[in-house]
CSV table of C-alpha atoms and ligand atoms in Angstrom, one decimal:
chain,number,residue,atom,x,y,z
A,1,UNK,CA,291.7,22.2,138.3
A,2,UNK,CA,293.9,23.9,140.9
A,3,UNK,CA,292.7,24.1,144.6
A,4,UNK,CA,294.4,24.0,147.9
A,5,UNK,CA,293.6,20.3,148.0
A,6,UNK,CA,295.1,19.5,144.6
A,7,UNK,CA,298.2,21.4,145.6
A,8,UNK,CA,298.5,19.8,149.0
A,9,UNK,CA,298.3,16.3,147.6
A,10,UNK,CA,299.6,16.8,144.1
A,11,UNK,CA,296.5,15.5,142.4
A,12,UNK,CA,294.5,16.6,139.3
A,13,UNK,CA,290.9,16.8,140.6
A,14,UNK,CA,289.7,18.0,144.1
A,15,UNK,CA,288.0,14.7,144.9
A,16,UNK,CA,288.9,12.2,147.6
A,17,UNK,CA,287.1,8.9,147.7
A,18,UNK,CA,286.5,8.5,151.4
A,19,UNK,CA,287.4,5.3,153.3
A,20,UNK,CA,284.5,2.9,153.3
A,21,UNK,CA,284.7,-0.1,155.5
A,22,UNK,CA,284.5,-3.4,153.6
A,23,UNK,CA,284.7,-1.5,150.3
A,24,UNK,CA,287.7,0.8,149.7
A,25,UNK,CA,290.7,-1.5,148.9
A,26,UNK,CA,293.6,-1.4,146.5
A,27,UNK,CA,291.4,-1.9,143.5
A,28,UNK,CA,289.0,1.1,144.2
A,29,UNK,CA,291.8,3.3,145.6
A,30,UNK,CA,294.2,2.8,142.7
A,31,UNK,CA,291.3,3.4,140.2
A,32,UNK,CA,290.4,6.8,141.7
A,33,UNK,CA,294.1,7.8,141.8
A,34,UNK,CA,294.5,6.8,138.2
A,35,UNK,CA,291.4,8.8,137.4
A,36,UNK,CA,292.9,12.0,138.8
A,37,UNK,CA,291.5,12.1,142.3
A,38,UNK,CA,292.7,10.2,145.3
A,39,UNK,CA,291.3,7.6,147.7
A,40,UNK,CA,291.6,6.2,151.1
A,41,UNK,CA,292.0,2.5,152.1
A,42,UNK,CA,289.5,1.6,154.9
A,43,UNK,CA,291.0,-0.3,157.8
A,44,UNK,CA,288.0,-0.9,160.0
A,45,UNK,CA,287.5,-4.6,160.7
A,46,UNK,CA,290.7,-5.6,158.8
A,47,UNK,CA,293.8,-7.2,160.3
A,48,UNK,CA,297.3,-5.6,160.0
A,49,UNK,CA,298.5,-8.0,157.3
A,50,UNK,CA,295.5,-7.0,155.1
A,51,UNK,CA,296.3,-3.3,155.6
A,52,UNK,CA,300.0,-3.7,154.6
A,53,UNK,CA,299.1,-6.0,151.7
A,54,UNK,CA,296.5,-3.5,150.3
A,55,UNK,CA,299.0,-0.6,150.6
A,56,UNK,CA,301.6,-2.5,148.7
A,57,UNK,CA,299.0,-3.6,146.0
A,58,UNK,CA,297.8,0.0,145.6
A,59,UNK,CA,301.4,1.1,145.0
A,60,UNK,CA,301.8,-1.6,142.3
A,61,UNK,CA,298.6,-0.3,140.6
A,62,UNK,CA,299.3,3.4,140.7
A,63,UNK,CA,302.2,5.8,141.2
A,64,UNK,CA,299.8,8.5,142.5
A,65,UNK,CA,299.4,9.5,146.2
A,66,UNK,CA,296.8,7.8,148.2
A,67,UNK,CA,295.7,7.6,151.9
A,68,UNK,CA,294.8,5.2,154.7
A,69,UNK,CA,292.0,5.7,157.3
A,70,UNK,CA,293.0,5.5,160.9
A,71,UNK,CA,290.0,4.4,163.0
A,72,UNK,CA,290.9,5.9,166.3
A,73,UNK,CA,288.7,3.5,168.3
A,74,UNK,CA,290.4,0.5,166.8
A,75,UNK,CA,292.7,-1.1,169.5
A,76,UNK,CA,295.3,-1.7,166.6
A,77,UNK,CA,295.4,1.9,165.5
A,78,UNK,CA,299.0,2.5,166.7
A,79,UNK,CA,300.2,-0.5,164.7
A,80,UNK,CA,298.3,0.7,161.6
A,81,UNK,CA,299.9,4.2,162.0
A,82,UNK,CA,303.4,2.4,162.1
A,83,UNK,CA,302.6,0.5,158.9
A,84,UNK,CA,301.5,3.8,157.2
A,85,UNK,CA,304.8,5.4,158.1
A,86,UNK,CA,306.9,2.4,157.2
A,87,UNK,CA,305.1,2.1,153.8
A,88,UNK,CA,305.5,5.9,153.2
A,89,UNK,CA,301.7,6.5,152.6
A,90,UNK,CA,301.0,10.1,151.4
A,91,UNK,CA,298.3,10.9,153.9
A,92,UNK,CA,295.9,9.6,156.5
A,93,UNK,CA,292.3,10.5,157.4
A,94,UNK,CA,291.6,10.1,161.1
A,95,UNK,CA,288.1,9.7,162.7
A,96,UNK,CA,286.1,8.4,165.6
A,97,UNK,CA,288.3,9.8,168.4
A,98,UNK,CA,290.9,12.4,169.3
A,99,UNK,CA,293.3,12.6,166.3
A,100,UNK,CA,295.8,15.1,167.9
A,101,UNK,CA,298.1,12.5,169.8
A,102,UNK,CA,298.9,10.9,166.4
A,103,UNK,CA,300.0,14.1,164.6
A,104,UNK,CA,303.6,14.3,165.8
A,105,UNK,CA,304.6,10.8,164.9
A,106,UNK,CA,302.8,10.8,161.5
A,107,UNK,CA,304.1,14.2,160.4
A,108,UNK,CA,307.6,13.3,161.5
A,109,UNK,CA,307.2,10.2,159.3
A,110,UNK,CA,306.3,12.4,156.3
A,111,UNK,CA,302.6,11.5,156.4
A,112,UNK,CA,300.1,14.3,155.9
A,113,UNK,CA,297.3,14.3,158.5
A,114,UNK,CA,293.6,15.1,157.5
A,115,UNK,CA,291.4,14.5,160.5
A,116,UNK,CA,287.6,14.1,159.9
A,117,UNK,CA,286.0,16.8,162.1
A,118,UNK,CA,282.4,17.1,163.4
A,119,UNK,CA,282.3,20.8,164.6
A,120,UNK,CA,284.0,24.2,164.6
A,121,UNK,CA,285.7,23.9,168.0
A,122,UNK,CA,287.6,20.7,166.9
A,123,UNK,CA,288.4,22.2,163.5
A,124,UNK,CA,290.1,25.1,165.2
A,125,UNK,CA,291.9,22.8,167.7
A,126,UNK,CA,293.3,20.5,165.0
A,127,UNK,CA,294.4,23.5,162.9
A,128,UNK,CA,296.3,24.9,165.9
A,129,UNK,CA,297.9,21.4,166.5
A,130,UNK,CA,299.2,21.2,162.9
A,131,UNK,CA,296.6,19.3,160.8
A,132,UNK,CA,297.5,19.7,157.1
A,133,UNK,CA,293.8,20.0,156.1
A,134,UNK,CA,290.4,19.0,157.6
A,135,UNK,CA,287.6,16.9,156.3
A,136,UNK,CA,284.3,18.1,157.5
A,137,UNK,CA,281.5,15.6,157.2
A,138,UNK,CA,277.8,16.6,157.2
A,139,UNK,CA,275.1,14.2,158.4
A,140,UNK,CA,273.9,13.6,154.8
A,141,UNK,CA,276.7,11.1,154.5
A,142,UNK,CA,276.5,7.3,154.5
A,143,UNK,CA,277.8,5.3,157.4
A,144,UNK,CA,278.4,6.8,160.9
A,145,UNK,CA,277.2,10.4,161.1
A,146,UNK,CA,277.1,13.5,163.3
A,147,UNK,CA,274.3,15.9,163.9
A,148,UNK,CA,275.1,18.9,161.6
A,149,UNK,CA,274.4,19.3,157.9
A,150,UNK,CA,277.0,19.9,155.2
A,151,UNK,CA,275.6,23.3,154.4
A,152,UNK,CA,275.7,24.3,158.1
A,153,UNK,CA,279.3,23.1,158.3
A,154,UNK,CA,280.3,25.0,155.2
A,155,UNK,CA,278.7,28.1,156.6
A,156,UNK,CA,280.2,27.8,160.1
A,157,UNK,CA,283.6,26.3,159.5
A,158,UNK,CA,285.1,27.3,156.1
A,159,UNK,CA,285.4,31.1,156.9
A,160,UNK,CA,286.9,30.4,160.3
A,161,UNK,CA,290.0,28.3,159.6
A,162,UNK,CA,292.9,28.8,157.3
A,163,UNK,CA,293.9,25.3,156.4
A,164,UNK,CA,292.2,23.6,153.4
A,165,UNK,CA,288.7,22.4,154.2
A,166,UNK,CA,287.4,19.3,152.4
A,167,UNK,CA,283.7,18.9,152.6
A,168,UNK,CA,282.0,15.5,152.8
A,169,UNK,CA,278.4,14.3,153.0
A,170,UNK,CA,275.8,14.4,150.2
A,171,UNK,CA,278.0,15.2,147.2
A,172,UNK,CA,276.5,13.1,144.4
A,173,UNK,CA,277.0,15.3,141.3
A,174,UNK,CA,279.2,18.0,140.0
A,175,UNK,CA,276.8,20.8,140.8
A,176,UNK,CA,277.3,20.0,144.5
A,177,UNK,CA,281.1,20.0,144.1
A,178,UNK,CA,280.9,23.4,142.3
A,179,UNK,CA,278.7,24.8,145.2
A,180,UNK,CA,281.2,23.6,147.8
A,181,UNK,CA,284.1,25.1,145.9
A,182,UNK,CA,282.2,28.4,145.6
A,183,UNK,CA,281.6,28.3,149.4
A,184,UNK,CA,285.4,28.1,149.8
A,185,UNK,CA,286.0,24.4,150.2
A,186,UNK,CA,289.3,23.1,148.8
A,187,UNK,CA,287.6,19.9,147.6
A,188,UNK,CA,285.2,17.2,148.5
A,189,UNK,CA,285.3,13.7,150.0
A,190,UNK,CA,282.7,11.4,148.4
A,191,UNK,CA,281.8,7.9,149.5
A,192,UNK,CA,278.3,6.7,148.4
A,193,UNK,CA,278.6,7.6,144.7
A,194,UNK,CA,281.6,5.2,144.3
A,195,UNK,CA,279.9,2.2,146.0
A,196,UNK,CA,278.2,1.3,142.7
A,197,UNK,CA,281.3,1.1,140.6
A,198,UNK,CA,282.9,-1.8,138.6
A,199,UNK,CA,285.9,-1.7,140.9
A,200,UNK,CA,283.8,-1.8,144.1
A,201,UNK,CA,283.8,-5.3,145.6
A,202,UNK,CA,280.4,-4.6,147.2
A,203,UNK,CA,277.9,-7.5,146.7
A,204,UNK,CA,275.7,-7.1,143.6
A,205,UNK,CA,272.6,-7.2,145.9
A,206,UNK,CA,273.8,-4.1,147.8
A,207,UNK,CA,274.7,-2.3,144.5
A,208,UNK,CA,271.3,-3.1,143.1
A,209,UNK,CA,269.5,-1.8,146.2
A,210,UNK,CA,271.4,1.5,145.9
A,211,UNK,CA,270.5,1.8,142.3
A,212,UNK,CA,266.8,1.2,143.0
A,213,UNK,CA,266.8,3.5,146.1
A,214,UNK,CA,265.2,7.0,146.2
A,215,UNK,CA,265.8,9.8,148.7
A,216,UNK,CA,263.2,8.6,151.2
A,217,UNK,CA,264.6,5.1,151.3
A,218,UNK,CA,267.6,6.3,153.3
A,219,UNK,CA,267.2,6.2,157.1
A,220,UNK,CA,269.3,6.6,160.3
A,221,UNK,CA,269.5,4.1,163.1
A,222,UNK,CA,270.8,5.1,166.5
A,223,UNK,CA,270.3,8.8,166.0
A,224,UNK,CA,268.5,9.4,169.3
A,225,UNK,CA,271.3,7.8,171.2
A,226,UNK,CA,274.1,9.7,169.5
A,227,UNK,CA,275.2,6.7,167.4
A,228,UNK,CA,273.7,7.6,164.1
A,229,UNK,CA,274.4,5.3,161.2
A,230,UNK,CA,272.9,6.1,157.8
A,231,UNK,CA,271.8,3.4,155.3
A,232,UNK,CA,268.9,1.9,153.3
A,233,UNK,CA,265.7,1.1,155.1
A,234,UNK,CA,265.4,-2.7,155.7
A,235,UNK,CA,263.9,-5.2,158.2
A,236,UNK,CA,267.1,-4.6,160.2
A,237,UNK,CA,266.6,-0.8,160.4
A,238,UNK,CA,262.8,-1.1,161.1
A,239,UNK,CA,263.6,-3.5,164.0
A,240,UNK,CA,266.5,-1.5,165.3
A,241,UNK,CA,264.6,1.8,165.3
A,242,UNK,CA,261.6,0.1,167.1
A,243,UNK,CA,264.0,-1.2,169.7
A,244,UNK,CA,265.7,2.2,170.0
A,245,UNK,CA,262.5,4.1,170.7
A,246,UNK,CA,261.2,1.5,173.1
A,247,UNK,CA,264.3,2.0,175.3
A,248,UNK,CA,266.3,-1.2,174.7
A,249,UNK,CA,269.7,-0.8,176.4
A,250,UNK,CA,272.6,0.4,174.2
A,251,UNK,CA,274.8,-2.7,174.5
A,252,UNK,CA,271.9,-4.9,173.3
A,253,UNK,CA,271.4,-2.5,170.3
A,254,UNK,CA,275.2,-2.6,169.6
A,255,UNK,CA,275.0,-6.4,169.6
A,256,UNK,CA,272.1,-6.4,167.2
A,257,UNK,CA,274.0,-4.0,164.8
A,258,UNK,CA,277.4,-5.6,165.0
A,259,UNK,CA,278.5,-6.9,161.6
A,260,UNK,CA,275.6,-5.6,159.6
A,261,UNK,CA,277.7,-3.4,157.2
A,262,UNK,CA,279.7,-6.5,156.2
A,263,UNK,CA,276.6,-8.6,156.0
A,264,UNK,CA,275.2,-6.4,153.3
A,265,UNK,CA,278.4,-5.3,151.6
A,266,UNK,CA,280.1,-8.8,151.4
A,267,UNK,CA,277.3,-11.4,152.0
A,268,UNK,CA,274.6,-9.5,150.1
A,269,UNK,CA,272.0,-9.8,152.9
A,270,UNK,CA,270.3,-6.4,152.5
A,271,UNK,CA,267.4,-7.2,154.9
A,272,UNK,CA,269.3,-8.2,158.0
A,273,UNK,CA,272.5,-6.4,156.9
A,274,UNK,CA,272.7,-2.6,156.5
A,275,UNK,CA,273.5,-1.1,153.2
A,276,UNK,CA,275.3,2.0,154.4
A,277,UNK,CA,274.8,4.8,152.0
A,278,UNK,CA,274.2,8.6,152.1
A,279,UNK,CA,271.1,10.7,151.2
A,280,UNK,CA,272.2,11.7,147.7
A,281,UNK,CA,271.4,8.4,146.1
A,282,UNK,CA,269.2,9.6,143.2
A,283,UNK,CA,272.2,10.3,140.8
A,284,UNK,CA,273.3,6.7,141.3
A,285,UNK,CA,271.4,5.0,138.4
A,286,UNK,CA,273.8,2.4,137.0
A,287,UNK,CA,277.1,0.7,137.7
A,288,UNK,CA,280.0,2.7,136.1
A,289,UNK,CA,283.8,2.6,136.3
A,290,UNK,CA,285.4,4.9,138.8
A,291,UNK,CA,287.0,6.8,135.9
A,292,UNK,CA,283.6,7.4,134.3
A,293,UNK,CA,282.2,8.6,137.6
A,294,UNK,CA,285.1,11.0,138.2
A,295,UNK,CA,285.0,12.3,134.6
A,296,UNK,CA,281.2,12.9,134.8
A,297,UNK,CA,281.6,14.7,138.2
A,298,UNK,CA,284.4,16.9,136.9
A,299,UNK,CA,282.6,17.7,133.7
A,300,UNK,CA,279.5,18.8,135.7
A,301,UNK,CA,281.6,20.8,138.1
A,302,UNK,CA,283.4,22.7,135.3
A,303,UNK,CA,280.1,23.3,133.4
A,304,UNK,CA,278.4,24.6,136.6
A,305,UNK,CA,281.3,26.9,137.4
A,306,UNK,CA,281.4,28.2,133.8
A,307,UNK,CA,277.7,29.0,133.9
A,308,UNK,CA,277.9,30.8,137.3
A,309,UNK,CA,279.0,34.3,136.0
A,310,UNK,CA,275.7,34.3,133.9
A,311,UNK,CA,273.9,34.9,137.1
A,312,UNK,CA,275.5,38.3,137.4
A,313,UNK,CA,274.5,39.5,133.9
B,1,FMN,C1,279.6,2.1,153.3
B,1,FMN,C2,280.4,3.3,154.0
B,1,FMN,C3,281.4,3.0,154.8
B,1,FMN,C4,282.1,4.0,155.4
B,1,FMN,N1,283.2,3.7,156.3
B,1,FMN,C5,284.0,4.7,156.7
B,1,FMN,C6,285.2,4.3,157.5
B,1,FMN,O1,285.5,3.2,157.7
B,1,FMN,N2,285.9,5.4,158.0
B,1,FMN,C7,285.6,6.7,157.7
B,1,FMN,O2,286.3,7.6,158.2
B,1,FMN,N3,284.5,7.0,157.0
B,1,FMN,C8,283.7,6.0,156.5
B,1,FMN,N4,282.6,6.4,155.7
B,1,FMN,C9,282.4,7.8,155.3
B,1,FMN,C10,283.0,8.1,154.0
B,1,FMN,O3,284.4,8.1,154.1
B,1,FMN,C11,282.6,9.5,153.4
B,1,FMN,O4,283.1,10.6,154.3
B,1,FMN,C12,281.1,9.7,153.3
B,1,FMN,O5,280.6,8.5,152.6
B,1,FMN,C13,280.8,10.9,152.5
B,1,FMN,O6,279.4,11.1,152.3
B,1,FMN,P1,278.6,10.5,151.1
B,1,FMN,O7,278.4,9.1,151.4
B,1,FMN,O8,277.3,11.3,151.1
B,1,FMN,O9,279.4,10.7,149.8
B,1,FMN,C14,281.8,5.4,155.2
B,1,FMN,C15,280.7,5.6,154.3
B,1,FMN,C16,280.0,4.6,153.7
B,1,FMN,C17,278.9,5.0,152.7
């Protein structure tokens, strides 16, 4: 399939596997690259040696382009950017802060910049400052979220910028990908759907919880304070939300939440850890290889697009 995203990155399918802290490493990223999409190494919580090592391992496992996530609030973000340039990584995604100060250095180093954007104003600003594409994430997504939905973002942002727009949040099957492409997106970024894959190093307990989950099992902590994080309901989320509504100070809540993603993803504690996952969990019914997931997504996408002209008959 040819879209502005496949052309920008030189990939076969318009699918990016988004960075997922404690999950997306060389194994997952090389698997999606070899399946025709591309993927992003997550750097949150990792040290610099791990980042360089994972970039090098990914290069050994695939000759296709891949990305690295720059967490803009991470005190080591400048050094991560330097490693990305030294290792000639194809692109970065940048989130959780102002991405603009990083553009010049990264672009001069030959690295494409794809900031993750929460609203139209910032979309226009990063376009003006030279972003190669934007990733626009709706609040259906797993992990840290904003306040607007994917559909509202597609409606508001896609017609108002000229660079490729990659939509994220809630894409769990090919019908959704087809809908985004018809809305004018250049591609999609997907996270949750890839958590339950053979290549994912996520703990079997976390994978099983996701398989068993239905739509209403997915909740948000911290939304009322502007720090929304989406994941599966658990003892942790019940307690956190009770503390949140009863007015517990933010730093105490932060302390309570620190490390909960890792606790679920790596240690397998899905009650006092948080299994971060998005709203579109129903299509996740079994563990598959990343290639099988990508093939299924693309087959559904093509079928849906092929059927679309029937609506006009
Ligand atoms: C477990 C998990 C961890 C995530 N960690 C990050 C991260 O470290 N950096 C980032 O930019 N996005 C992160 N995300 C967001 C994903 O990259 C992606 O945009 C999102 O999952 C898309 O929505 P979906 O989950 O509905 O597919 C994370 C998402 C999940 C589910």
